[in-house]
Structure formats: C-alpha cells, structure tokens
CSV table of C-alpha atoms in Angstrom, one decimal:
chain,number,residue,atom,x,y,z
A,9,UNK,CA,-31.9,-85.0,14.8
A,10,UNK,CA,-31.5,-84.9,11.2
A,11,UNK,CA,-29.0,-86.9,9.4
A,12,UNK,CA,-27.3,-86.7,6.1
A,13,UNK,CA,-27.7,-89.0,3.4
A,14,UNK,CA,-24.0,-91.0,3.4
A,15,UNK,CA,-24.0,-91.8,7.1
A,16,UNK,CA,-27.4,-92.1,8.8
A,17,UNK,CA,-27.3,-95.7,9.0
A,18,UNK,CA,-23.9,-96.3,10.2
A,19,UNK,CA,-25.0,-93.3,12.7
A,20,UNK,CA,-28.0,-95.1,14.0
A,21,UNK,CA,-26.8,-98.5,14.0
A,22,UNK,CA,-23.4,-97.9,15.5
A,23,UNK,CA,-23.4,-94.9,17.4
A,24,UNK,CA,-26.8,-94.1,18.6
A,25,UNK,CA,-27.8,-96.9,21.0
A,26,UNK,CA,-29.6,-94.5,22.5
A,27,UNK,CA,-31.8,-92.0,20.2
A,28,UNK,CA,-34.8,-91.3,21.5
A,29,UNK,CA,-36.3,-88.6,18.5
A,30,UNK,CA,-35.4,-88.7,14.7
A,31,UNK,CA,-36.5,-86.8,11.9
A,32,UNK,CA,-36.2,-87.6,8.5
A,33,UNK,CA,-36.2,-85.4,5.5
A,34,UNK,CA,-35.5,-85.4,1.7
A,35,UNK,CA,-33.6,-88.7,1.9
A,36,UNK,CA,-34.5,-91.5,-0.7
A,37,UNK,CA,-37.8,-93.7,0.7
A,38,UNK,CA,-35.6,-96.9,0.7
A,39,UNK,CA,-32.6,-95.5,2.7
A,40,UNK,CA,-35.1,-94.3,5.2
A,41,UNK,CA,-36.5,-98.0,5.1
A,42,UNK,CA,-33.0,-98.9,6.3
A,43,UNK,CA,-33.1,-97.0,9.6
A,44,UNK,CA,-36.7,-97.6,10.4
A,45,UNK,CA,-35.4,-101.4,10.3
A,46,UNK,CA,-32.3,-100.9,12.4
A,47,UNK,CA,-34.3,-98.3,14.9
A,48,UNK,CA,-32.9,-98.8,18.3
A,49,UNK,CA,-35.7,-100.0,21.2
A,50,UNK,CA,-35.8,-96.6,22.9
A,51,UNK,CA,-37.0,-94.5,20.4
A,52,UNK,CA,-39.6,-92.0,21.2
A,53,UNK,CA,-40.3,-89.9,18.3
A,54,UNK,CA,-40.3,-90.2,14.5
A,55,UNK,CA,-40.8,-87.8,11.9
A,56,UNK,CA,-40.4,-88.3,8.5
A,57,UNK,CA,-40.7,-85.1,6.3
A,58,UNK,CA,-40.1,-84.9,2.5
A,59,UNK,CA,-38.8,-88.3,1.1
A,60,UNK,CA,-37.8,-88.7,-2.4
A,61,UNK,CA,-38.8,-91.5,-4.6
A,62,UNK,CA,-36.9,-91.4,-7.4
A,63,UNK,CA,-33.2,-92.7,-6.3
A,64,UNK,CA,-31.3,-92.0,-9.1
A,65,UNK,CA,-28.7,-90.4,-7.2
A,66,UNK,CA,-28.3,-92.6,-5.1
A,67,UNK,CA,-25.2,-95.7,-5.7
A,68,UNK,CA,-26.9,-98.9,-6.0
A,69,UNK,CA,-23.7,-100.5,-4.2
A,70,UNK,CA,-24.2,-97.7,-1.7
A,71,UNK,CA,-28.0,-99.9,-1.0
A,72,UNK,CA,-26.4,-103.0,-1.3
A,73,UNK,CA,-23.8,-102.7,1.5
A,74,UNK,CA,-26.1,-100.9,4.2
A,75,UNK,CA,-28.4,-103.9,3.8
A,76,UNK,CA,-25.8,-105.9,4.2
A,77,UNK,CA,-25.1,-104.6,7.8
A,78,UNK,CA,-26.6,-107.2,10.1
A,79,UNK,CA,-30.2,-106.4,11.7
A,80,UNK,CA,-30.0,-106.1,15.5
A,81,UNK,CA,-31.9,-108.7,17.5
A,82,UNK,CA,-35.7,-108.8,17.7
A,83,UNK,CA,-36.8,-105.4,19.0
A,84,UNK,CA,-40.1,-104.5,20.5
A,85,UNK,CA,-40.3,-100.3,20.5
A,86,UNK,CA,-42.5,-100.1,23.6
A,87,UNK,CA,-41.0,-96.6,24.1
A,88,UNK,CA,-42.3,-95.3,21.0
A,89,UNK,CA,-44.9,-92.3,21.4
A,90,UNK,CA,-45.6,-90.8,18.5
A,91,UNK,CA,-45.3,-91.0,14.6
A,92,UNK,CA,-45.9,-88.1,12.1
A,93,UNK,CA,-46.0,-87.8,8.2
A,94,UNK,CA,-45.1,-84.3,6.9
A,95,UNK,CA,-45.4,-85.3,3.1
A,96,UNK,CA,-46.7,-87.9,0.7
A,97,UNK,CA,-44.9,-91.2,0.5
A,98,UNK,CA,-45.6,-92.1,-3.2
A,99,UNK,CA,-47.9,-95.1,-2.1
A,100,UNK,CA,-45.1,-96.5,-0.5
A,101,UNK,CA,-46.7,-96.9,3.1
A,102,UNK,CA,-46.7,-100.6,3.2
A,103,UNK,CA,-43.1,-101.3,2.0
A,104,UNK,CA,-41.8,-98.5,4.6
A,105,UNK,CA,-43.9,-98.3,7.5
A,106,UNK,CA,-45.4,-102.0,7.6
A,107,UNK,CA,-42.0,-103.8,9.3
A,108,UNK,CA,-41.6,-101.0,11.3
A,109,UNK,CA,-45.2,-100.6,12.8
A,110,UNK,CA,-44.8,-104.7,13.5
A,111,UNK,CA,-42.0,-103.9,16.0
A,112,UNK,CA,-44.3,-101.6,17.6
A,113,UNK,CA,-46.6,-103.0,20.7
A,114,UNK,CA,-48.1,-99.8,22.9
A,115,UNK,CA,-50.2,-97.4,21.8
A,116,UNK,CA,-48.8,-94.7,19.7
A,117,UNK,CA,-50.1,-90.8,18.5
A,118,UNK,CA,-50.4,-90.4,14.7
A,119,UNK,CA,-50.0,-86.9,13.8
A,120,UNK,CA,-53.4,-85.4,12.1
A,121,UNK,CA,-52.7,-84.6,8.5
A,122,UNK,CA,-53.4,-85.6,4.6
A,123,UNK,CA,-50.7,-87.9,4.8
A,124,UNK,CA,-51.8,-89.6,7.9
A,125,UNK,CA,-55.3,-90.5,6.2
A,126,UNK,CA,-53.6,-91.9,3.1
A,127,UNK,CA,-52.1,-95.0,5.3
A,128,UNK,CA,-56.0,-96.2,6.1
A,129,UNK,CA,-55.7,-96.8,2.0
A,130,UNK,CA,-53.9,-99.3,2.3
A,131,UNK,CA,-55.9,-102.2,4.6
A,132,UNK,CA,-52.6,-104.2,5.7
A,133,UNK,CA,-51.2,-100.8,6.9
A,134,UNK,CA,-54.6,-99.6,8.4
A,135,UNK,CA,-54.9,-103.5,10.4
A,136,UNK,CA,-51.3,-102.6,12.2
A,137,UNK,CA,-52.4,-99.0,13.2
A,138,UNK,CA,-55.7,-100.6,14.3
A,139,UNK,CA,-53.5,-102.9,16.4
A,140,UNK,CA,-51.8,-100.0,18.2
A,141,UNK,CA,-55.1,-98.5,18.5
A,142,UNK,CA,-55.1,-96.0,15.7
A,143,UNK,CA,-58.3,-95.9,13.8
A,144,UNK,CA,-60.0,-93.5,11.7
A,145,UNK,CA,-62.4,-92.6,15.0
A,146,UNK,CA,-59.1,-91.3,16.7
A,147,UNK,CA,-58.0,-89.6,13.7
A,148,UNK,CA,-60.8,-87.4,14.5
A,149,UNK,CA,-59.4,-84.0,11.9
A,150,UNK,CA,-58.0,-83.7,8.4
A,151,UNK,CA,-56.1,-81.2,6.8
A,152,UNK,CA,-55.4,-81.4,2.8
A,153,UNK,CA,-52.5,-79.1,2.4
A,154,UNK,CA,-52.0,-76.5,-0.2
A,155,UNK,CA,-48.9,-77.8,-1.3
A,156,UNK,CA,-50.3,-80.9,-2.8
A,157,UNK,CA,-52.7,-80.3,-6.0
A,158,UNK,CA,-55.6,-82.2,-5.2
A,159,UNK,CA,-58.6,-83.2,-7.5
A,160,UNK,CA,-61.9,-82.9,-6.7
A,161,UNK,CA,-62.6,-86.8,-6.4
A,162,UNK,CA,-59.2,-87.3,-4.3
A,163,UNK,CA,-60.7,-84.9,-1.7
A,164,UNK,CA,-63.7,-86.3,-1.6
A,165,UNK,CA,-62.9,-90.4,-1.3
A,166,UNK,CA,-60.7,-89.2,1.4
A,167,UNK,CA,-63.3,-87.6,3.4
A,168,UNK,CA,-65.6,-90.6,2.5
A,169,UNK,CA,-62.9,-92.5,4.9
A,170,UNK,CA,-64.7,-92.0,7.4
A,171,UNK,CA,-67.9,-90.9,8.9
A,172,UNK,CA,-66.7,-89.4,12.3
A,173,UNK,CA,-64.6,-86.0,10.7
A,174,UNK,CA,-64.9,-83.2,13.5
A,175,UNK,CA,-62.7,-81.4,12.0
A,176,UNK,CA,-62.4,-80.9,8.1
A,177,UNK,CA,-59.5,-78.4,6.8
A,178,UNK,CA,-59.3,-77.8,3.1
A,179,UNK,CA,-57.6,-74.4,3.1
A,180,UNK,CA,-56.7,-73.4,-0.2
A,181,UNK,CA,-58.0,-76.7,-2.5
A,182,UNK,CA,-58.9,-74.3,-5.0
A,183,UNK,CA,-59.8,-77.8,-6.7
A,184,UNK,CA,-62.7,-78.6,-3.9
A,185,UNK,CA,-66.0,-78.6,-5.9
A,186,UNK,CA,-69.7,-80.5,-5.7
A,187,UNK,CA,-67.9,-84.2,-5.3
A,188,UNK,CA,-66.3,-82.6,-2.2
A,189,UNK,CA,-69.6,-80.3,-1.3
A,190,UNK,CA,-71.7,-84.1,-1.2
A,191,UNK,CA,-68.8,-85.6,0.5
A,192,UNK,CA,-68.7,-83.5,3.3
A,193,UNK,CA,-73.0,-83.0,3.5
A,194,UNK,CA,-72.8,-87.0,3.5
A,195,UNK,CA,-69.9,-87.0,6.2
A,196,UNK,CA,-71.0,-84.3,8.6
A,197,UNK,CA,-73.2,-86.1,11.5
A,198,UNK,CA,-70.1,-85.5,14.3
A,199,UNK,CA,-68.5,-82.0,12.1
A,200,UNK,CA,-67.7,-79.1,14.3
A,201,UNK,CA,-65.2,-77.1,12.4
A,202,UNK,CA,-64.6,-76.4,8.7
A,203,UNK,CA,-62.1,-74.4,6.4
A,204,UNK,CA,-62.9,-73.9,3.3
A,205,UNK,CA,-60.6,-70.3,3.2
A,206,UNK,CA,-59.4,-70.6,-0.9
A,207,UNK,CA,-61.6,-73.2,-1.9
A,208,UNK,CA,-62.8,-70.7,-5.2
A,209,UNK,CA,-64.5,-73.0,-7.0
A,210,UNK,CA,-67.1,-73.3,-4.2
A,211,UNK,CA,-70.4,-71.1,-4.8
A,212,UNK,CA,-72.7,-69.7,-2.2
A,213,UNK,CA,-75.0,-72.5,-3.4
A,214,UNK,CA,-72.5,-75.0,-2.0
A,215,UNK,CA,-71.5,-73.1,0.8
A,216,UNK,CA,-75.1,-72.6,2.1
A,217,UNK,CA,-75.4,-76.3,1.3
A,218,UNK,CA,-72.7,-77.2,3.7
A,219,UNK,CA,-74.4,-74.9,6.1
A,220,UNK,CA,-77.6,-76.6,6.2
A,221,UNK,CA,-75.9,-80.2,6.9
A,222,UNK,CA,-74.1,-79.7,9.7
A,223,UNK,CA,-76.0,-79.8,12.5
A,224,UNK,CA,-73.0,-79.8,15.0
A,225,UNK,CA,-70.9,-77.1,13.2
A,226,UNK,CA,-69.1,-74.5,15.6
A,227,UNK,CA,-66.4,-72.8,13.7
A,228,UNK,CA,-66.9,-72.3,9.7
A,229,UNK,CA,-63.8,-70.2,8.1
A,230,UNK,CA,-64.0,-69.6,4.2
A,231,UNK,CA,-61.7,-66.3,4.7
A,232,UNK,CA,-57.7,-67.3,4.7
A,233,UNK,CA,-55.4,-65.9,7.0
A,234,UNK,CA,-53.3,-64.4,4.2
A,235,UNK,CA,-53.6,-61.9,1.9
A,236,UNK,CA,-51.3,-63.3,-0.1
A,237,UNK,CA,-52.9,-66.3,-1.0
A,238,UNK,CA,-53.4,-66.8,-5.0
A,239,UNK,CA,-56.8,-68.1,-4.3
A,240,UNK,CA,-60.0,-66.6,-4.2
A,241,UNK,CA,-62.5,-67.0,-0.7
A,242,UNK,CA,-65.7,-68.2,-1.5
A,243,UNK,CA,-68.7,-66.2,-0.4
A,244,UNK,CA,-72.3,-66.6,0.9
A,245,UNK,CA,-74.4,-64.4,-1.3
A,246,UNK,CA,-77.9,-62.8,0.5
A,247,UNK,CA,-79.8,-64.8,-2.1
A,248,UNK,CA,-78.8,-68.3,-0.4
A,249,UNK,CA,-79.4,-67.3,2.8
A,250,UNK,CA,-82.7,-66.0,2.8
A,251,UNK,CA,-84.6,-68.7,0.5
A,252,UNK,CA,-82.6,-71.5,1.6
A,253,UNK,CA,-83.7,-74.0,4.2
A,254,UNK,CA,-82.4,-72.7,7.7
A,255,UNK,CA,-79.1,-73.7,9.0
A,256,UNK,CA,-78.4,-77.2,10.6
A,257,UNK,CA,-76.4,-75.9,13.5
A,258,UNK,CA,-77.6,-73.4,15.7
A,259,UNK,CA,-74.3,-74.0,17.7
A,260,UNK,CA,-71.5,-71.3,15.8
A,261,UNK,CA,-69.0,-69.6,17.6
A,262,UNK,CA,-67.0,-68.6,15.0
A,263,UNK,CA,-68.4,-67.4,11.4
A,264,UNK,CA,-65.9,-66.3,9.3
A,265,UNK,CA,-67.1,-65.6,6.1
A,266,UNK,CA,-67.4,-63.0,3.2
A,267,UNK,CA,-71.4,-61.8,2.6
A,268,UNK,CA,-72.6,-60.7,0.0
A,269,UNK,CA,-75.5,-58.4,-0.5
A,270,UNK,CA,-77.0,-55.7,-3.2
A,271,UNK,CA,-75.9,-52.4,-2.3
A,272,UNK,CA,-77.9,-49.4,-3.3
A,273,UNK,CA,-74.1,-47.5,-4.0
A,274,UNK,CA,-72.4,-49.7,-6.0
A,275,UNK,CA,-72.8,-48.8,-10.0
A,276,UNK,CA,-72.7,-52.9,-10.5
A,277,UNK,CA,-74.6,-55.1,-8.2
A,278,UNK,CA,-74.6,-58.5,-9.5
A,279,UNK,CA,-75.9,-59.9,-5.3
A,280,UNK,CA,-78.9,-57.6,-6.6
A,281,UNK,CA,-79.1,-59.5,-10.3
A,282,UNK,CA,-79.5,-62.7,-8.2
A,283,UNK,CA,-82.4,-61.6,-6.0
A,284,UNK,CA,-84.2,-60.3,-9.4
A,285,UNK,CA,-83.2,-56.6,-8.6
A,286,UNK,CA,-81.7,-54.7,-11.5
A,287,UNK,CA,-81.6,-51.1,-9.8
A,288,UNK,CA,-82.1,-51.8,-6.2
A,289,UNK,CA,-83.9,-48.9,-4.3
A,290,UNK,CA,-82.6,-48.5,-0.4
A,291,UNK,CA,-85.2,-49.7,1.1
A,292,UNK,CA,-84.7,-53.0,-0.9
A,293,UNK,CA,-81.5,-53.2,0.1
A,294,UNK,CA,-82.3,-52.7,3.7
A,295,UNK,CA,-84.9,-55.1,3.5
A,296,UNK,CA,-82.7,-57.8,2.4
A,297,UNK,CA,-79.7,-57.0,4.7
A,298,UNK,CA,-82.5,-56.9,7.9
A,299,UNK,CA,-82.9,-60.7,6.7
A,300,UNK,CA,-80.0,-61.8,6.3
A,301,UNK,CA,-79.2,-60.3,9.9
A,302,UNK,CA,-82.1,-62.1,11.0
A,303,UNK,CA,-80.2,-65.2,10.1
A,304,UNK,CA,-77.4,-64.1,11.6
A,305,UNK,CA,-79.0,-63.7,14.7
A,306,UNK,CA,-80.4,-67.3,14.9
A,307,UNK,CA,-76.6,-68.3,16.0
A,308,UNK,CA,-76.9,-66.8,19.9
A,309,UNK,CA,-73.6,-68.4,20.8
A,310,UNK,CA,-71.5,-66.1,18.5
A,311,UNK,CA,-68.3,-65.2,20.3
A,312,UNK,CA,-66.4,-64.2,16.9
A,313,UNK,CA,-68.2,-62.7,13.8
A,314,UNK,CA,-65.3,-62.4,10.8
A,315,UNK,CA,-66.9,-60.6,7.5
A,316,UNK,CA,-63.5,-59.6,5.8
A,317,UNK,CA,-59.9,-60.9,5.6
A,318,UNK,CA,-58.0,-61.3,8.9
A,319,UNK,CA,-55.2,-59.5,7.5
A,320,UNK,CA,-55.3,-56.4,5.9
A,321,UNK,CA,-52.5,-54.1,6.8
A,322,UNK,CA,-50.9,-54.2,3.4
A,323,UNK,CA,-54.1,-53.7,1.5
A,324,UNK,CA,-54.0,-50.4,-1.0
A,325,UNK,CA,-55.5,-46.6,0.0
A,326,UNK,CA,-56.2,-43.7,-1.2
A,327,UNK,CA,-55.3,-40.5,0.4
A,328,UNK,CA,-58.4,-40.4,2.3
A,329,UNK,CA,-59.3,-44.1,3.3
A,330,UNK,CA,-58.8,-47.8,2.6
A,331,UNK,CA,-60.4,-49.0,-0.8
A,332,UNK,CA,-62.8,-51.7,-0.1
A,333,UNK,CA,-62.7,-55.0,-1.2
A,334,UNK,CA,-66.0,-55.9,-0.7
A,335,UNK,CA,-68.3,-53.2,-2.1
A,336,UNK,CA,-71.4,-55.4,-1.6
A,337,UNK,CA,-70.9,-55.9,2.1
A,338,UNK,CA,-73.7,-55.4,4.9
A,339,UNK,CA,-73.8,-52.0,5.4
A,340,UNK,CA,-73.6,-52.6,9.3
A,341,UNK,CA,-76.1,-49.7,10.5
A,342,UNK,CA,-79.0,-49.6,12.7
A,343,UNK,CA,-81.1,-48.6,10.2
A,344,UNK,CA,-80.3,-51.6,7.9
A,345,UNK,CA,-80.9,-54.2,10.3
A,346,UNK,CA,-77.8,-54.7,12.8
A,347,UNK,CA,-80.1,-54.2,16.0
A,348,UNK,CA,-81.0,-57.7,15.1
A,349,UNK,CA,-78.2,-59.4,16.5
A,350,UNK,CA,-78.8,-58.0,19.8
A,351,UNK,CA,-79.2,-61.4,21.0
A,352,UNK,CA,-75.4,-62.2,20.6
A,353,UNK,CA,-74.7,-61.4,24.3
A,354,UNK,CA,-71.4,-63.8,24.1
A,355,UNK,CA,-69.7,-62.0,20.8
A,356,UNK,CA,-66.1,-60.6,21.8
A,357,UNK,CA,-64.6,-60.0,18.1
A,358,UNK,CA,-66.2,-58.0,15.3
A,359,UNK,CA,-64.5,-57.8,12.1
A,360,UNK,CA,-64.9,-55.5,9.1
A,361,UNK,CA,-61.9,-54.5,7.7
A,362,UNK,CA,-61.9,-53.1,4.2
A,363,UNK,CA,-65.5,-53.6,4.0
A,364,UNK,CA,-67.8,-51.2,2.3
A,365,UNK,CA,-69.7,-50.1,5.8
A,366,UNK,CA,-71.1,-47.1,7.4
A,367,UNK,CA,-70.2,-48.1,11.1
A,368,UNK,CA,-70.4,-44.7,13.4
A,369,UNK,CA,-71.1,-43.4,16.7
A,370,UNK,CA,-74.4,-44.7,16.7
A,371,UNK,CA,-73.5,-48.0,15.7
A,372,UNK,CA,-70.3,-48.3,18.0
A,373,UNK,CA,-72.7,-47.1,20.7
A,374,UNK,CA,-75.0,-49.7,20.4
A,375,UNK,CA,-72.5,-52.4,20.4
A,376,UNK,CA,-71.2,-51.3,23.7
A,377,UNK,CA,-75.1,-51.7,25.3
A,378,UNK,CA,-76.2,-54.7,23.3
A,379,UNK,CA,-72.6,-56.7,23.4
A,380,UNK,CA,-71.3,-56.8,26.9
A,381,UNK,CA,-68.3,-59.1,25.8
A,382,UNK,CA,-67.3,-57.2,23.2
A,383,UNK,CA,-63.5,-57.1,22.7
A,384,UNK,CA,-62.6,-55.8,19.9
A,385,UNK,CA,-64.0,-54.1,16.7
A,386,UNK,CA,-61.9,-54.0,13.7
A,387,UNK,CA,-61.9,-52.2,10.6
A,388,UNK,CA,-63.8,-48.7,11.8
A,389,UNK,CA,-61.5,-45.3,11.7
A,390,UNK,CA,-60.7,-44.5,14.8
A,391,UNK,CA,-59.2,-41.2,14.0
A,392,UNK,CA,-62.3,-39.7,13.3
A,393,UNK,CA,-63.0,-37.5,16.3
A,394,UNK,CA,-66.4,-38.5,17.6
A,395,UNK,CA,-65.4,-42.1,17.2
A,396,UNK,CA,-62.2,-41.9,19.3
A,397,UNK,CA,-63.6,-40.2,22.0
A,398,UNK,CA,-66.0,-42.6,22.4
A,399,UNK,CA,-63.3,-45.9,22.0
A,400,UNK,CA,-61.8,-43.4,24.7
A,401,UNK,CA,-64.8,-43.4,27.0
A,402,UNK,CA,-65.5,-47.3,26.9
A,403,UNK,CA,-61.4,-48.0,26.8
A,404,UNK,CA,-61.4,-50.7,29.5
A,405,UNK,CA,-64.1,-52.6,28.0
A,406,UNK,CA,-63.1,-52.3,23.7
A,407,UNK,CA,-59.8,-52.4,22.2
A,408,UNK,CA,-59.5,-50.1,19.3
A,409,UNK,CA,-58.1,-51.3,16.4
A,410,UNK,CA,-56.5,-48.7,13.4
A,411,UNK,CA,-56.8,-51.2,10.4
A,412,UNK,CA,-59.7,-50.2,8.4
C-alpha cells in the first residue's frame, strides 16, 4: 500500500494494526523514519522507493506533532521477510534504517541492488544486517542502475566490497572505465555473469581483459536489450582475441557480444588498421575470422551465441534489405571459418541480426547437421526462396525468424 504524505502515520499507527506489506515512495526521508518507528509487529514486507531529502515542503510543526504521537510498546518484527531499496537514500541509512533493523530478530531477504550494497558502507548498519544474517556473501549480485550517474571510482570501490560477486550488472555505466576493468579482474574468483551492455568507454583491450580473468564466467552480455539506449555497446575487436592470452573460462553459455573483424568489402576497415592491414586481401580476412572462430570454438558449452542487438525490428532499410550496423562482422560462411564451431553441440540460439553476413543454404545446412539443438537462427532472410524451403524442410527442429 502506498500512502500519501499528510496521513501515513496516523494511517499506520491508528488504523492498520494489522499491515502486513508497505511501500514507500517520494515521501520526505524523515517522515518515512516516522512509520518505520511506529511499524506494527506483523509486518511482512517493506519497500521503500524514491525518498526525498530535501523537506522543504514539508511544515516543520507538521514533524513536530507526528513525533509527538506516542511510540507503541517494545516491538520485536519477527514476521518481517523481506526489505528492498529502490533508490538512493542520500547517506541516510543509519539515521533511517538503523532503529528499525534493531527491532528486527529473524532472518530477513535484502533485495539485490546498488542501493542495497551502499548500506555495507556504513559499518554500524552493515553489523545489524550481519546480525540478521545479511552479509555481503549473501548479497551474492549487483546491479548499478542507469538512472544514477556513476563515476568510474564509485563503481569500482563498490565492487571492491566484496570478493564473492557472481553476478556483476553495470548495464549502461557509460562512466565504467580501467578503475572498474581492475576492480572487476581483482574481484572475479567466484564471477559467473557480467553486463557490461552500454558501458562505451570500455575498449576491446578491457573487454578481452575481463575475459581472461574470469575463470568461472558463464554469461558475458556487452549488447543491451534496447535499441534505444543512448549508449554505445562495447566491442571485442579480432586483434584482442587472437594475440591475447586465452580466456579464463572455458565454461560460457551465453556470449553476447559485438565482433569486430577486417572485412575485405568495407571501403574503411579500421579492425584491419589494428592488425597492421591497410588493404586487406580475402584471404586475410578469412584467415583472421578462421581464428577468431577458433576461439570461439574453445567455449563447447555454448547454448546461446548473440553477435548483434537483441532487438532490431525498428532498425532502418532500404528497399531491398536491412542496412547493417556492423559492417565489420564475421562474415559467418564455411569458407571463412564457421565449420569451426562444429564442436558447439549444446547451441540452441544464433543471432545475427543486422550484421554484414553472407549466411545461405549452405551455411543454414550445415547448422542443421553440426547443431542438433539448434532453435532458432535470427537475422537471415527467410524470403529468399531456397532459404525458406529449407526452414520449411527442417520446420520442427528450427524456428524461423524474419528480422534480419
């Protein structure tokens, strides 16, 4: 239930003996102090959104006589389950949460977020979450949210919290750079997932760095789920991957990430200026992309294998097709390597949406023998007539897609 400004207390004080869940949202932090203290002993569920600190518009008498109202007796909040923070609280965790969390005796659920990881800040705030048996080890992921402008060195002490992350999302901290790349390479001995989608001030050099510390990584995402987004994906360019050290895990089930490699049809190929190419012949090109497959290919536990954007549906076309946005993708053919990955018998999703490949019959072909999971492939034309009479032929086994 959420309760307006003018009444909440009297609300929970007088007439709600018996709440059970309350959320909170863009009331003044020291009204909201005035119900946490007045909370009655079967409350189950708290939730405390966006709080304002600045209460200007609020009547200082209007504090003065809600304080007034006597506490109730001691209370003890055995019922309480679980407590989440939706937005930051100013560095006001010990003067809010503090009384409250002293009431509390069982074991509680701290919901996984930014804002959850601030309160360990604070050591007289993380001692009473210890006591309820909420430590970092439990708070086992963090997500830095968009909303909040982050610094480099914010993201990074907070990560530096603790050293047993398994989950690490920094979608869209477009702010993320090398204090954040060390962070996470120093923090990464129990990591199994990471988003990086928006992060554009990371590099291929950083990415490739994070790659080759994370022995236990299963899911790596640098692509956001929406086009919309302001910020730019990072990439993983072929030069990275083919002189740098091998990577830590050997465990991925999900890579989804732009590549990057020279393409002998793109009038500027600055993948190619990298690798010391100026003018790139084909079988250069091949020869690199057969490598980088070869990396690729090291990962045998694929089951999803994202190149592009997971939405495209609004991206522009010409008459004839959609307009890439990657022009220096993997080609994707036989004949430029992807035979290699013949050992990813568990991949079920194949994405290459608005990617500059040459996927045909051949290719499609070969994915039905060499992928016997196989799913779904998106981002081929299906209208063309060869290919849809083969979707056609292998319907109960692949599920066409029409984004290109």
């Amino acid at each position: 239930m959420q309760l307006n400004i003018p009444i909440m207390p009297r609300l929970v004080i007088e007439n709600m003996p018996n709440l059970q869940d309350l959320y909170l949202s863009m009331h003044p932090i020291p009204l909201v102090k005035l119900v946490l203290d007045r909370l009655p002993e079967c409350i189950r569920k708290i939730r405390l959104g966006t709080l304002r600190y600045d209460d200007e518009e609020v009547d200082p008498a209007l504090i003065e006589r809600l304080d007034s109202v006597p506490r109730p007796r001691p209370r003890h909040h055995h019922a309480l389950e679980s407590l989440r923070l939706d937005n930051y609280l100013y560095r006001q965790e010990e003067y809010l949460l503090l009384p409250f969390l002293h009431t509390c005796n069982s074991k509680i659920s701290l919901y996984q977020n930014r804002q959850a990881i601030d309160c360990f800040r604070n050591n007289t705030v993380r001692a009473a979450l210890s006591r309820l048996g909420i430590s970092l080890r439990t708070l086992a992921s963090v997500d830095l949210p968009s909303s909040i402008p982050t610094k480099d060195l914010v993201i990074a002490d907070t990560i530096c919290l603790s050293q047993d992350w398994t989950i690490l999302g920094l979608d869209q901290c477009y702010n993320a750079g090398l204090l954040t790349v060390s962070a996470i390479c120093s923090h990464s001995d129990h990591l199994q997932e990471i988003v990086l989608a928006g992060c554009s001030a990371l590099g291929s050099k950083e990415l490739q760095r994070i790659l080759c510390s994370a022995k236990h990584l299963r899911v790596f995402r640098a692509i956001s789920d929406c086009e919309e987004s302001d910020a730019i994906d990072p990439y993983l360019g072929a030069a990275e991957i083919i002189a740098g050290p091998e990577w830590a895990s050997r465990s991925l089930e999900r890579f989804i990430c732009k590549i990057e490699v020279p393409r002998h049809d793109s009038q500027v190929d600055p993948s190619a200026v990298k690798i010391g190419w100026n003018s790139p012949s084909i079988e250069q090109c091949w020869d690199v992309q057969r490598k980088v497959f070869q990396e690729l290919a090291k990962q045998i536990r694929l089951r999803a294998l994202w190149l592009c954007q997971d939405n495209v549906s609004m991206q522009p076309r010409t008459r004839d097709r959609w307009v890439p946005s990657n022009w220096y993708s993997l080609e994707m053919t036989l004949r430029s390597g992807l035979h290699r990955l013949s050992v990813l018998k568990d991949l079920e999703t194949l994405k290459v949406s608005r990617l500059n490949h040459h996927i045909g019959t051949a290719e499609l072909s070969w994915m039905h023998a060499a992928w016997p999971k196989l799913k779904r492939v998106e981002g081929v034309d299906f209208s063309e007539p060869e290919i849809a009479v083969l979707i056609d032929a292998h319907r109960s086994q692949l599920e066409k897609t029409t984004n290109l």
